[in-house]
C-alpha positions as YAML, in Angstrom:
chain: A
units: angstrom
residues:
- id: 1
  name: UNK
  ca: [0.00, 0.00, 0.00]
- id: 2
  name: UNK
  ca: [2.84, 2.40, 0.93]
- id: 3
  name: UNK
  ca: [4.25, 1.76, -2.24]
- id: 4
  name: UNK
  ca: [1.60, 2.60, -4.02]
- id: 5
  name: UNK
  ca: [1.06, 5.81, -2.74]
- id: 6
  name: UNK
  ca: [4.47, 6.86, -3.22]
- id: 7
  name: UNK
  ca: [4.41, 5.97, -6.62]
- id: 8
  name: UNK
  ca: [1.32, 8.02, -7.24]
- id: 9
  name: UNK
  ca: [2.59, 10.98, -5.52]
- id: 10
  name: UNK
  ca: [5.99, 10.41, -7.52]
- id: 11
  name: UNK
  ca: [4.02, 10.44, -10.75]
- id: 12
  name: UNK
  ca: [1.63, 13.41, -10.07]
- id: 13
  name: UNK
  ca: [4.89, 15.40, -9.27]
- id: 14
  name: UNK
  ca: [6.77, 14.20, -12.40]
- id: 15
  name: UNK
  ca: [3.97, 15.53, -14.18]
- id: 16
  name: UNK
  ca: [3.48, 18.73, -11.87]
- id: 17
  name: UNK
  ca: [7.41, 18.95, -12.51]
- id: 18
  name: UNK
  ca: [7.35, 18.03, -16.33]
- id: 19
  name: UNK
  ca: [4.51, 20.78, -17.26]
- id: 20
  name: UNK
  ca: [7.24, 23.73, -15.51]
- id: 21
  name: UNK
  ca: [9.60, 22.72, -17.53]
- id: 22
  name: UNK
  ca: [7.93, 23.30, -20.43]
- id: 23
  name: UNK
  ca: [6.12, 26.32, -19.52]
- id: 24
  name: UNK
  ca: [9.55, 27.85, -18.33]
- id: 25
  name: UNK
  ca: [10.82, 26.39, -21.98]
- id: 26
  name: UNK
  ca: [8.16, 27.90, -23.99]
- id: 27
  name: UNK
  ca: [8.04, 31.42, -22.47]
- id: 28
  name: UNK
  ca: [11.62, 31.91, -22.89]
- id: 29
  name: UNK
  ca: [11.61, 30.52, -26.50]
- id: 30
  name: UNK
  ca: [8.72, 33.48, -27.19]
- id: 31
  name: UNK
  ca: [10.85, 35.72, -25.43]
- id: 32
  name: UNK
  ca: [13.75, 34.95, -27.46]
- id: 33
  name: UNK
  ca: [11.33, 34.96, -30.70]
- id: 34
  name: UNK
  ca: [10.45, 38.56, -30.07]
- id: 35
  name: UNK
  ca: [14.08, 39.95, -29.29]
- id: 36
  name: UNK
  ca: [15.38, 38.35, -32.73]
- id: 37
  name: UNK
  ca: [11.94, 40.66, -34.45]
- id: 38
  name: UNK
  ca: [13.15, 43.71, -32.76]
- id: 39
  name: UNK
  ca: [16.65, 43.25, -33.71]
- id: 40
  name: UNK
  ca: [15.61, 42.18, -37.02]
- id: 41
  name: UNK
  ca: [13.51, 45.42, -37.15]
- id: 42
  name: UNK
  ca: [15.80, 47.65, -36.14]
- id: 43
  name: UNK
  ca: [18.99, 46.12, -38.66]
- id: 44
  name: UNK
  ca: [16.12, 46.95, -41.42]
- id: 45
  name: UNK
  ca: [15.70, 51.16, -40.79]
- id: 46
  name: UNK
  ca: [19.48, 50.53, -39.72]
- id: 47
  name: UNK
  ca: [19.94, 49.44, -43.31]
- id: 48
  name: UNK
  ca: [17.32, 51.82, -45.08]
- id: 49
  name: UNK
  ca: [18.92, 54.88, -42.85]
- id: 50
  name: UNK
  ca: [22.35, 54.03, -44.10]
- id: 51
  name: UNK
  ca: [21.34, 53.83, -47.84]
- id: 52
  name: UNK
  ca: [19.26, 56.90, -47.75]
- id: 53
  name: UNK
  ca: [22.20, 58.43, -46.54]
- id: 54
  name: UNK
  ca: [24.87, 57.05, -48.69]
- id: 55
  name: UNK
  ca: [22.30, 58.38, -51.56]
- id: 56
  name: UNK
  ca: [21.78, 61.66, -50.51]
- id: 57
  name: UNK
  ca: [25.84, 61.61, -49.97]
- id: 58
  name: UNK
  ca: [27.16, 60.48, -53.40]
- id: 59
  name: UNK
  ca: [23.83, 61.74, -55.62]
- id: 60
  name: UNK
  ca: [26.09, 61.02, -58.63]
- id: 61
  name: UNK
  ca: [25.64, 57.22, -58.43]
- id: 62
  name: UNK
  ca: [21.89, 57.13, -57.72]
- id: 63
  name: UNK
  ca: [21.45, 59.17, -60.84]
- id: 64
  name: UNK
  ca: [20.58, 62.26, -59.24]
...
């Protein structure tokens, strides 16, 4: 009987235990998912700044 208990309250808090775990793995995964956008979005005006820039600098090779 003991041993049956104990194994049930071993399994409910594998479980209990197991669920965390992936909870803690998910929210840092969308956490990590949403840095890697903003960075993402800021490389692209980074990038559109620099080439509106290098235009207006050398107007010759943009045809301008």
């Amino acid at each position: 009987m003991l041993a049956l208990v104990a194994t049930v309250i071993l399994y409910t808090a594998g479980f209990v235990f197991l669920y965390g775990v992936i909870r803690f793995a998910v929210r840092h995964a969308i956490q990590d998912v949403e840095r890697h956008r903003r960075e993402v979005l800021l490389a692209e005006r980074r990038a559109a700044l620099q080439e509106r820039t290098f235009i207006q600098e050398n107007a010759y090779l943009a045809g301008g």
